[in-house]
Short mmCIF file of C-alpha atoms and ligand atoms in Angstrom, two decimals:
data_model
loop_
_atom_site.label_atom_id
_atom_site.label_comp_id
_atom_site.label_asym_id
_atom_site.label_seq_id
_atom_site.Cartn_x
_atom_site.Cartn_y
_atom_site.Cartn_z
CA UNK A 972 2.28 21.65 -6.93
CA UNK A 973 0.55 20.29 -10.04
CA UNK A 974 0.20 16.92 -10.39
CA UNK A 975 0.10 14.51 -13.16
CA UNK A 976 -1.84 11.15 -12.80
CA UNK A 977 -1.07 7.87 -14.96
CA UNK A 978 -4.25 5.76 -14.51
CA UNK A 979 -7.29 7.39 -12.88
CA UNK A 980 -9.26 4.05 -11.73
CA UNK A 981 -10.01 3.29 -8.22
CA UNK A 982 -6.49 4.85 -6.69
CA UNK A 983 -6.13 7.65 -9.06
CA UNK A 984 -9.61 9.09 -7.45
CA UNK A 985 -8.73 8.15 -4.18
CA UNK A 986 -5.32 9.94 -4.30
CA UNK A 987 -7.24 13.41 -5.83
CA UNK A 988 -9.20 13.04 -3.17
CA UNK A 989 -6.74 12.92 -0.91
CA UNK A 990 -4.95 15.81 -2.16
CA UNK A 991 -7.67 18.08 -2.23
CA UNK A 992 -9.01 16.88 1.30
CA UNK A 993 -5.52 17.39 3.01
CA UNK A 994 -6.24 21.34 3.44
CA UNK A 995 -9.22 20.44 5.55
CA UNK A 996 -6.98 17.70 7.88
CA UNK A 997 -3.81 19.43 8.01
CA UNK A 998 -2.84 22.39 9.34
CA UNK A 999 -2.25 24.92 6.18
CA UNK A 1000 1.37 24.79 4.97
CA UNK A 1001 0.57 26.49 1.28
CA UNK A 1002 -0.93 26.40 -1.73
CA UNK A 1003 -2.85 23.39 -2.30
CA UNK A 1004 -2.01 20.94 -4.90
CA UNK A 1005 -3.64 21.31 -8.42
CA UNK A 1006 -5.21 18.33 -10.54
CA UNK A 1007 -3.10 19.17 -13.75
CA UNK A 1008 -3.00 16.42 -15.82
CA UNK A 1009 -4.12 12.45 -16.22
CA UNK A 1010 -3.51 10.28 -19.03
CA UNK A 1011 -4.65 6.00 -19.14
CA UNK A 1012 -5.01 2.90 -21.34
CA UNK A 1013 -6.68 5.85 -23.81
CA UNK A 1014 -6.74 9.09 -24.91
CA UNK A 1015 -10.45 8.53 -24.46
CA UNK A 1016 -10.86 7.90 -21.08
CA UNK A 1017 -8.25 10.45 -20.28
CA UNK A 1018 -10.58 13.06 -21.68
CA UNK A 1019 -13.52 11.40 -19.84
CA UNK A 1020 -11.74 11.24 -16.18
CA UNK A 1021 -10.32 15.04 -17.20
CA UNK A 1022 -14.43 16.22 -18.01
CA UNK A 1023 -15.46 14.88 -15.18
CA UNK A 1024 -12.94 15.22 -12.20
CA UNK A 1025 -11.96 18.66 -13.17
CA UNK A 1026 -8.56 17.94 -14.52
CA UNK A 1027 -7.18 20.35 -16.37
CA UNK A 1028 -5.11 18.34 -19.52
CA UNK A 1029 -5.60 14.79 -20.67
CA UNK A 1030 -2.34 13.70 -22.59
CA UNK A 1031 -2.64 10.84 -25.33
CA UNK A 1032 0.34 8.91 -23.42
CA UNK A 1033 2.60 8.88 -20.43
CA UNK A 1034 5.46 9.68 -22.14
CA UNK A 1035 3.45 13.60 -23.55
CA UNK A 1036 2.75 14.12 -19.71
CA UNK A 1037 5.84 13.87 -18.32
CA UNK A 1038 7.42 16.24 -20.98
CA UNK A 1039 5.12 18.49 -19.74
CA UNK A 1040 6.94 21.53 -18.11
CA UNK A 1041 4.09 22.64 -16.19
CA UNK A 1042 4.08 19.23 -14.33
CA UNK A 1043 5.95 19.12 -10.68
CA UNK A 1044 4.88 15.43 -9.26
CA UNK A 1045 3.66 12.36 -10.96
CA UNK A 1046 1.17 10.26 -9.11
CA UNK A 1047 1.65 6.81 -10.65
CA UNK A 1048 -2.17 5.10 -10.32
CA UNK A 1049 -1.77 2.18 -13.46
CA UNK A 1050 -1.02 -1.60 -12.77
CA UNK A 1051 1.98 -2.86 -11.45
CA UNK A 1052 3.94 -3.76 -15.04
CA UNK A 1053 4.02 -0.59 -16.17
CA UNK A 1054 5.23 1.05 -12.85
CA UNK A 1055 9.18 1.06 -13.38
CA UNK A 1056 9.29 1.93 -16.93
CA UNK A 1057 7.04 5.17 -15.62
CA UNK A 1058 9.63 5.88 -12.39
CA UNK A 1059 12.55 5.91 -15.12
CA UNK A 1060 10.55 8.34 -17.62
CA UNK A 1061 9.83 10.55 -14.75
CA UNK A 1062 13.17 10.66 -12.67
CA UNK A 1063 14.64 11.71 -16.26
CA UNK A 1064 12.07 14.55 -16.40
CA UNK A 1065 13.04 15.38 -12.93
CA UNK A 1066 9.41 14.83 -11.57
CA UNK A 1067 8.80 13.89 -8.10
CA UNK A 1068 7.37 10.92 -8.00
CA UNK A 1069 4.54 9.16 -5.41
CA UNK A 1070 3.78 5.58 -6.38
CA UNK A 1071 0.95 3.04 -5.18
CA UNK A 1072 2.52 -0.11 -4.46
CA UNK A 1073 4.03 -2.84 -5.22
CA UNK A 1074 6.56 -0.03 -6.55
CA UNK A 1075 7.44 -2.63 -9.31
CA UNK A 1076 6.86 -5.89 -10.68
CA UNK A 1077 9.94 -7.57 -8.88
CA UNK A 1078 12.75 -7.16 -6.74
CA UNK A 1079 15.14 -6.62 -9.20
CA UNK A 1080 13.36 -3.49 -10.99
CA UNK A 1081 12.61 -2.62 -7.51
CA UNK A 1082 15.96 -2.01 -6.74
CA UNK A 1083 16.91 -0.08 -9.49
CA UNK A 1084 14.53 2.30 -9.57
CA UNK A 1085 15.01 2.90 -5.93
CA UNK A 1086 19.20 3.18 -6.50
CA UNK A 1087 17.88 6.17 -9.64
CA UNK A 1088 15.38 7.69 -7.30
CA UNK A 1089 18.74 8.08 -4.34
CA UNK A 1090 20.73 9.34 -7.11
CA UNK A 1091 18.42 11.70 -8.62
CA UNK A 1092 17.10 15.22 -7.09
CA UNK A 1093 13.41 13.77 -6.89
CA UNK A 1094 11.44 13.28 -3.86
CA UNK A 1095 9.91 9.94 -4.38
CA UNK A 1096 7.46 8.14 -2.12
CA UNK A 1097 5.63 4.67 -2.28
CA UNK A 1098 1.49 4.73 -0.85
CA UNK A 1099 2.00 2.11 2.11
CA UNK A 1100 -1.26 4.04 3.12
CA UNK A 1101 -1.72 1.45 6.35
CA UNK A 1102 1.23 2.95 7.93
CA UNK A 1103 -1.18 6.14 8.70
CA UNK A 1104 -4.16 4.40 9.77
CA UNK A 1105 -4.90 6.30 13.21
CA UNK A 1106 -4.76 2.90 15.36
CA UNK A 1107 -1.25 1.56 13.63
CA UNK A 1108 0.11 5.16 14.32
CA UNK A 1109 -0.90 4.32 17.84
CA UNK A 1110 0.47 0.78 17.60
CA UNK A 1111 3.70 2.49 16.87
CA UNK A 1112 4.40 4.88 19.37
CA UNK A 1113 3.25 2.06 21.72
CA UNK A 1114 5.95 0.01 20.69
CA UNK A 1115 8.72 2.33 20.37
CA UNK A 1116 7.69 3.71 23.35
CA UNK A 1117 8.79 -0.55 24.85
CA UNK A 1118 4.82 -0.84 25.97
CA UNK A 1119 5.27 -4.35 24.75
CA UNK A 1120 8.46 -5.17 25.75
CA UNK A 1121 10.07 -6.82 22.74
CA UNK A 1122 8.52 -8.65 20.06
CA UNK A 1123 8.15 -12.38 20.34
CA UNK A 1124 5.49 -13.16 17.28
CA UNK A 1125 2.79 -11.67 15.22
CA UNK A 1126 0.46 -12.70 12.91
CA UNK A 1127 -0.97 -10.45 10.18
CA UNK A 1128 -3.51 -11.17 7.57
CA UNK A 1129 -5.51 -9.06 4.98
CA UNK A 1130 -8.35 -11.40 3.39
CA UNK A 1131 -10.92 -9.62 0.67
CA UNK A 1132 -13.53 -12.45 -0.53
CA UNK A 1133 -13.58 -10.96 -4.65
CA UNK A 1134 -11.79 -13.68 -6.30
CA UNK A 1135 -14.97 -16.40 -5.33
CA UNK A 1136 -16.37 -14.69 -8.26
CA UNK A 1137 -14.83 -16.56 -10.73
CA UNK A 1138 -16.79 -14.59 -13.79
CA UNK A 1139 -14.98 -11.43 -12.44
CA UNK A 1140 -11.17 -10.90 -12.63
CA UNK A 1141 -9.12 -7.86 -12.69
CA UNK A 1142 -6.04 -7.80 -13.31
CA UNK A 1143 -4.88 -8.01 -9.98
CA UNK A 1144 -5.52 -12.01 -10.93
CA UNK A 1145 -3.30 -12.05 -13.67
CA UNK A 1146 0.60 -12.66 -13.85
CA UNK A 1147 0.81 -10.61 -16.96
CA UNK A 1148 0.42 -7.40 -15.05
CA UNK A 1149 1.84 -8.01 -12.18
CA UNK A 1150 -1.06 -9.52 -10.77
CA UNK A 1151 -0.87 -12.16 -7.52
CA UNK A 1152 -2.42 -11.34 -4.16
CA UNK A 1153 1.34 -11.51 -2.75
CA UNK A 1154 1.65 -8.40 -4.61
CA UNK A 1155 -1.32 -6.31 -4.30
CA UNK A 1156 -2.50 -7.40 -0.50
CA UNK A 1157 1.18 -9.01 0.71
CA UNK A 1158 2.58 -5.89 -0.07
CA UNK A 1159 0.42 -3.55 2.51
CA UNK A 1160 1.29 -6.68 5.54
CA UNK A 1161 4.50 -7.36 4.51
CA UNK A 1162 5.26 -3.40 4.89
CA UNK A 1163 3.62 -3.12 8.10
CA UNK A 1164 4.70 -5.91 9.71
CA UNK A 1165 8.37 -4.76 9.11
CA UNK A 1166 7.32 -1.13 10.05
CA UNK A 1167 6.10 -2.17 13.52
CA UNK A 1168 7.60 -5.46 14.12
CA UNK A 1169 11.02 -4.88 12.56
CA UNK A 1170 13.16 -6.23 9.87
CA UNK A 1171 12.15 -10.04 8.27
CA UNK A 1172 15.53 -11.44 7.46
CA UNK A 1173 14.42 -14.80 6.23
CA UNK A 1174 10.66 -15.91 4.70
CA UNK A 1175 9.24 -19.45 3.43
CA UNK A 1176 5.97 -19.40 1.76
CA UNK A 1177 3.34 -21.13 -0.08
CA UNK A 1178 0.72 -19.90 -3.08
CA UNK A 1179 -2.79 -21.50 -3.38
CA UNK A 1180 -4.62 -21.35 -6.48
CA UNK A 1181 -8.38 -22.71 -5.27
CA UNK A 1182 -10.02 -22.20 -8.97
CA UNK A 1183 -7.99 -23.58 -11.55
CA UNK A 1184 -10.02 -21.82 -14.19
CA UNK A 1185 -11.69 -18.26 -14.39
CA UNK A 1186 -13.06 -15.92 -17.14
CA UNK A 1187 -10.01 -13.98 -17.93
CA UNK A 1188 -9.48 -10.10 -17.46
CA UNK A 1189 -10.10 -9.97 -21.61
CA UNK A 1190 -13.18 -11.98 -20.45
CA UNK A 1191 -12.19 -15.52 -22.32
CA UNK A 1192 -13.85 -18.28 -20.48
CA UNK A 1193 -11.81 -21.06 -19.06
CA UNK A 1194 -8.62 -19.18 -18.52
CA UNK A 1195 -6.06 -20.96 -16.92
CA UNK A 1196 -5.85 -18.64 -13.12
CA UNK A 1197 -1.52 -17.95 -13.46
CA UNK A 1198 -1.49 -15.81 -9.98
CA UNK A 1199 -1.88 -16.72 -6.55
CA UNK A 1200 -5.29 -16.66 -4.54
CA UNK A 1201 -4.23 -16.69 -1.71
CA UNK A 1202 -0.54 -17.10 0.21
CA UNK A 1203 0.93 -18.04 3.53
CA UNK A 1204 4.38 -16.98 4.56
CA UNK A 1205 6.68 -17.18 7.24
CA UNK A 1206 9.08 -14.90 8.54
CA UNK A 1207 11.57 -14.62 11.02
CA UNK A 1208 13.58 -11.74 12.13
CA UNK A 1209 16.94 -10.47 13.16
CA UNK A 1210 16.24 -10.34 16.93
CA UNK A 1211 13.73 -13.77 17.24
CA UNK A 1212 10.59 -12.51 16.49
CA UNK A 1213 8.53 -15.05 14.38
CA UNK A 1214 5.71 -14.20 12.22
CA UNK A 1215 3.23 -15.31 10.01
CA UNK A 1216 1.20 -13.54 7.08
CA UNK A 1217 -1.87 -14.71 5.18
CA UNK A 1218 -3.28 -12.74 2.65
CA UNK A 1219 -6.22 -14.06 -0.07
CA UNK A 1220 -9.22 -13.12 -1.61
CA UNK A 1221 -10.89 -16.73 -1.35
CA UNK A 1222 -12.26 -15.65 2.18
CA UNK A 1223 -16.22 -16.09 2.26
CA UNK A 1224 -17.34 -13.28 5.15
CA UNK A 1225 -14.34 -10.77 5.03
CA UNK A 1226 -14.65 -7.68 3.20
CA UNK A 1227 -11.19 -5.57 3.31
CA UNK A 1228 -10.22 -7.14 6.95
CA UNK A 1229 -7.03 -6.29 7.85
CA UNK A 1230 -5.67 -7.80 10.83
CA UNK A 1231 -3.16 -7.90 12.66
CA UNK A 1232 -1.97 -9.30 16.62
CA UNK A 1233 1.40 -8.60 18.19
CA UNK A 1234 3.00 -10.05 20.90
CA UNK A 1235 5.73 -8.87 23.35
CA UNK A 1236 6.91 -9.65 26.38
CA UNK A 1237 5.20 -6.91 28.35
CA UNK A 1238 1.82 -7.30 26.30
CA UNK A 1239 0.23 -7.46 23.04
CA UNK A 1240 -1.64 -5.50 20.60
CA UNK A 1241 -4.57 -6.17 17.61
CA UNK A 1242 -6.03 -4.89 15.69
CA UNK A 1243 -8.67 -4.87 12.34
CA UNK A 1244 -8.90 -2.57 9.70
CA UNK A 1245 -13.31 -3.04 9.69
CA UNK A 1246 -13.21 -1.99 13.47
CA UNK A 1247 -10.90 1.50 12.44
CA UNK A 1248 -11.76 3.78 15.69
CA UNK A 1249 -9.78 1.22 17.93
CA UNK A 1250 -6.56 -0.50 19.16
CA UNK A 1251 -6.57 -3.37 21.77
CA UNK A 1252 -3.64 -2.87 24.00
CA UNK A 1253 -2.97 -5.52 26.59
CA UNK A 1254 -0.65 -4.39 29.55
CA UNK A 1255 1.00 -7.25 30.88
CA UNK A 1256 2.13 -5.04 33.85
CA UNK A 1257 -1.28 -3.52 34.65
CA UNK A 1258 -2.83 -3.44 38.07
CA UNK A 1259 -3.94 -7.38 38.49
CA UNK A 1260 -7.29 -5.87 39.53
CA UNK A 1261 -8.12 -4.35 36.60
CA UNK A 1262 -6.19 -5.91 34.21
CA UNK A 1263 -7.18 -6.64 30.71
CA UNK A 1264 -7.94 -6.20 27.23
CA UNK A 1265 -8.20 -2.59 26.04
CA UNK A 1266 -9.92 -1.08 23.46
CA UNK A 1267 -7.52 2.74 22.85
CA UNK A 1268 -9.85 5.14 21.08
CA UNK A 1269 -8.23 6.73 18.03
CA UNK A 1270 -11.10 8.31 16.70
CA UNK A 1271 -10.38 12.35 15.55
CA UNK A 1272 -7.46 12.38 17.86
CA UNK A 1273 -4.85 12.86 15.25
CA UNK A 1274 -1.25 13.80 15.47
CA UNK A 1275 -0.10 17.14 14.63
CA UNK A 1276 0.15 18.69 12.10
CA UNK A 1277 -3.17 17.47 12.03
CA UNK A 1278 -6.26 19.26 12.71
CA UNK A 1279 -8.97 16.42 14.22
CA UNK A 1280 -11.22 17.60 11.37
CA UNK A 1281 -14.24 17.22 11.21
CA UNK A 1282 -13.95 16.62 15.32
CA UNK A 1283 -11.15 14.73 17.58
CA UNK A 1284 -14.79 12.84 18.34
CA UNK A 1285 -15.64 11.60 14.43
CA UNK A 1286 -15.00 8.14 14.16
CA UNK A 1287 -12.41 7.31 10.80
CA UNK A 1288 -12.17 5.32 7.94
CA UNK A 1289 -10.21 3.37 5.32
CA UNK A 1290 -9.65 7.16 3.00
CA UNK A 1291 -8.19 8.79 6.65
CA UNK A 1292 -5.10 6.49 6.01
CA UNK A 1293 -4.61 7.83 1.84
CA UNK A 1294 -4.99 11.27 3.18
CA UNK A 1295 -2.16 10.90 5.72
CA UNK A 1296 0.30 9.22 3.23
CA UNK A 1297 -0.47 11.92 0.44
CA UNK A 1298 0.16 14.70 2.80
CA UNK A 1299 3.35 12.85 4.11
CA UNK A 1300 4.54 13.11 0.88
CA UNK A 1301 3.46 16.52 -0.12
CA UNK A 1302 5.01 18.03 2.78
CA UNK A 1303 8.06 16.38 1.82
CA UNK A 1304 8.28 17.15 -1.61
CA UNK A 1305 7.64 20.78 -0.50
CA UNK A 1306 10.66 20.35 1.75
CA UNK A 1307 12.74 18.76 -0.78
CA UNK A 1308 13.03 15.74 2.41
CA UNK A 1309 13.02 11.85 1.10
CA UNK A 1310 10.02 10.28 2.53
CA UNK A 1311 9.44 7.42 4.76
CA UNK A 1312 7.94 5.67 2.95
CA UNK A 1313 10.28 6.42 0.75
CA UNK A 1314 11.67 3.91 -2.44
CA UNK A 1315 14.02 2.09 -0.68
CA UNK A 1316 11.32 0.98 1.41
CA UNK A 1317 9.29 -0.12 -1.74
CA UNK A 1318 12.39 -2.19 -2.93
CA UNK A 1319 12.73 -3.80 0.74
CA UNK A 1320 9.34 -4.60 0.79
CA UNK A 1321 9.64 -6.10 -2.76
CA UNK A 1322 13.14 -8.23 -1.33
CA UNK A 1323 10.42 -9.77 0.77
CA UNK A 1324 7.87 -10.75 -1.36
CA UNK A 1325 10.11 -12.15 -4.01
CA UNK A 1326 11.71 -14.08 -1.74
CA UNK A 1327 8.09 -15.71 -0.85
CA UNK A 1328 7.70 -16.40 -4.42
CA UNK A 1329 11.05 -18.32 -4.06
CA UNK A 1330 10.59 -20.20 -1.52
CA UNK A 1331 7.35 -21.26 -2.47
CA UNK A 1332 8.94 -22.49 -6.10
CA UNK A 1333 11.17 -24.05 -4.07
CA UNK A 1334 8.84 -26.29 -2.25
CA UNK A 1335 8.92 -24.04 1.23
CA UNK A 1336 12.54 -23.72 1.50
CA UNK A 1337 13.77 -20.73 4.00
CA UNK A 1338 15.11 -18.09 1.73
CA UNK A 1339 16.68 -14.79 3.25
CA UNK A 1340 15.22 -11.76 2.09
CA UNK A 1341 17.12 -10.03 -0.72
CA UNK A 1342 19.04 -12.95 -2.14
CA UNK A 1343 18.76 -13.11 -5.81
N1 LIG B 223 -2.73 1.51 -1.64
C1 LIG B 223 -3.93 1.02 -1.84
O1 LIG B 223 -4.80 1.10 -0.98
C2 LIG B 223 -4.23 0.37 -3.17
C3 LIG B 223 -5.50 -0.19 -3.41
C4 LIG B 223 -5.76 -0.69 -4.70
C5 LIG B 223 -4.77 -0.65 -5.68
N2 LIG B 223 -3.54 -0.15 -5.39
C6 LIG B 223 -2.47 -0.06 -6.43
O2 LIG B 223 -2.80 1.06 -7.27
C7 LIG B 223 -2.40 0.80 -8.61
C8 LIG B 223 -3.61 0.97 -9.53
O3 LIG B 223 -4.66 0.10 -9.09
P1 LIG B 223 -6.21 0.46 -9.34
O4 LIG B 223 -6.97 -0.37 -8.38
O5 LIG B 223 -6.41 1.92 -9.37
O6 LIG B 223 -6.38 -0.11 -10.82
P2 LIG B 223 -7.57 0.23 -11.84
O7 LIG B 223 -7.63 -0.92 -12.77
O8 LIG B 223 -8.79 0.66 -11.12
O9 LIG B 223 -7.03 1.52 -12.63
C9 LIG B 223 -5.91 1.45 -13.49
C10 LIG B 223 -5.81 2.73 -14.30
O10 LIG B 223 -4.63 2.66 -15.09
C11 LIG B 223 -4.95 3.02 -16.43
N3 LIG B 223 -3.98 2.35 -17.31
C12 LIG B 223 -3.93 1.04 -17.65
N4 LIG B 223 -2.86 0.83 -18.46
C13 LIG B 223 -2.24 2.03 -18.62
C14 LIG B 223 -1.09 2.46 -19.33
N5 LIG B 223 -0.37 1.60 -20.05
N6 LIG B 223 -0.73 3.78 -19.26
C15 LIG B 223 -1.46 4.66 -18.53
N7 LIG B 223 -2.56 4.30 -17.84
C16 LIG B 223 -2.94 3.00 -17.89
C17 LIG B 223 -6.39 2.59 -16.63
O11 LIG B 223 -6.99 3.33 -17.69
C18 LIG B 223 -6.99 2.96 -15.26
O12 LIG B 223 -7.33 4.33 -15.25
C19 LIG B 223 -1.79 -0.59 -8.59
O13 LIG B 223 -0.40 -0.49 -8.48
C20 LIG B 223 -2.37 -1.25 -7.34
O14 LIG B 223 -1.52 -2.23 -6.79
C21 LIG B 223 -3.28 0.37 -4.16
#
């Protein structure tokens, strides 16, 4: 497969080197993929990240690299406002398509591009890359597997500290490209959370701005912050599970801690994303005598098709979880199978979140998920 990469900042490296690490985690299933192509805000620094990653073309604009025959997948890497107008191009080029997440800039674009991606012969895939952290693959064969008993409430909460800075913002801080912590960290919990603790039917939320002004992304001093800093929602499900999610970047002492605790009627699971070797499993129904909190080793011990490189005994890290979802997706577009994650779960995810957004305009009001 040759791949095509729009944007090639942080997650465009991390997904090459995910694709060229999955022949050393994975059992071998073929050819590996090929670094084709990359093109970004410039022709410039599409030469640059071509010279010095190895890519083989650099293309002046998105629109030269998808008309490019050679291309199989796309690998869509840029910020979040330019994401469906780049699923559209490349579904009409018949590309496959993986794409980092939010998979748009609302629900509504969400949707369609997920109704295009159904009704084209694409495999498409959005990079929920939590859902194959080692401990969370644990957490959910635990759970489907009723070692909880059924969910009563969970909390979940990813909290980076970067936005203190208020001399740095990226444009993860800024409306204009689909900027808002909702979207970039809310995006990751809200997926999870629905992936192990089923369906959120109905959310209420609230946004908190802490620093009215910042130096802009274009680096103008005094900009008026337009995205969130930090939100709090609420969500309730189908079957009575309640939950809660708070996700910010205005958290002195956290670094990329991403936590969640779940509790069921049989026991309860946490866990957090700067302690990756382990799950804490509480069994309810455990002998009395030796009852209590424990800490599941996930270490090397990986599912198959995996191959516990380097060692089922290596401890793992934040890149173990990319590797998974890029390989999840690469054996499915070599099987021509839709992928879970798939787009339909990117559009879900984004029924959520813009239902937050809602309810938060709306001065906390319940919303249900997917109402426009
Ligand atoms: N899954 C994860 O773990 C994770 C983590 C961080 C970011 N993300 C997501 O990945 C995506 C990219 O984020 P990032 O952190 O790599 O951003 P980044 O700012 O580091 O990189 C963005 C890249 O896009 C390029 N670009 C900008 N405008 C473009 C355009 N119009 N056409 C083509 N290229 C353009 C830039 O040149 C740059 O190479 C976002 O959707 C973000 O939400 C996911």
């Amino acid at each position: 497969m040759n791949i095509g990469f729009a944007g090639f900042g942080s997650m465009g490296k991390v997904h090459a080197y995910s694709a060229l690490s999955c022949r050393y985690f994975f059992e071998k299933e073929g050819e590996p993929p090929t670094l084709y192509g990359v093109c970004a805000s410039s022709y410039e620094k599409a030469r640059s990240y071509a010279g010095e990653y190895g890519i083989a073309r650099a293309y002046r604009s998105f629109e030269e690299m998808v008309a490019d025959d050679e291309i199989d997948a796309i690998d869509i890497c840029t910020p979040n406002i330019y994401h469906f107008d780049e699923i559209m191009l490349a579904l009409k080029a018949g590309k496959d398509i993986y794409c980092e997440k939010p998979l748009c800039a609302s629900y509504a674009e969400a949707e369609r591009a997920a109704e295009a991606a159904r009704d084209s012969g694409s495999v498409c895939g959005v990079v929920f890359n939590t859902r194959f952290l080692l401990p969370v693959m644990r957490a959910k064969e635990l759970i489907s597997a009723g070692r909880i008993g059924k969910i009563l409430s969970y909390d979940f909460s990813f909290l980076h500290s970067s936005a203190l800075d208020t001399n740095k913002t990226g444009w993860k801080q800024d409306r204009r490209y689909g900027g808002g912590v909702l979207y970039d960290l809310g995006s990751h919990a809200v997926d999870l959370a629905e992936h192990l603790c089923g369906r959120i039917e109905s959310v209420s939320g609230k946004s908190q701005i802490a620093f009215e002004t910042r130096r802009s992304f274009d680096g103008e001093d005094g900009w008026r912050t337009n995205a969130d800093e930090a939100f709090y929602l609420r969500g309730a499900g189908r079957d009575g599970a309640v939950g809660t999610i708070r996700v910010g970047k205005i958290f002195h002492g956290t670094n990329d801690d991403f936590r969640f605790e779940i509790y069921g009627t049989k026991g309860s699971l946490s866990f957090n994303l700067m302690d990756p070797n382990f799950l804490k499993f509480y069994d309810a129904e455990a002998d009395p005598l030796t009852r209590g909190v424990t800490a599941i080793e996930c270490v090397g011990r990986y599912p198959a098709p995996a191959t516990g490189f380097p060692g089922i005994k290596a401890p793992v890290g934040w890149l173990r979880g990319h590797i998974g979802s890029m390989h999840n997706f690469l054996s499915c577009a070599a099987s021509r199978k839709t992928p879970s994650p798939s787009f339909d779960d990117g559009a879900r995810n984004l029924a959520v979140l813009d239902a937050a957004y809602r309810s938060d305009a709306e001065g906390g009001r319940e919303i249900k998920a997917g109402d426009d």
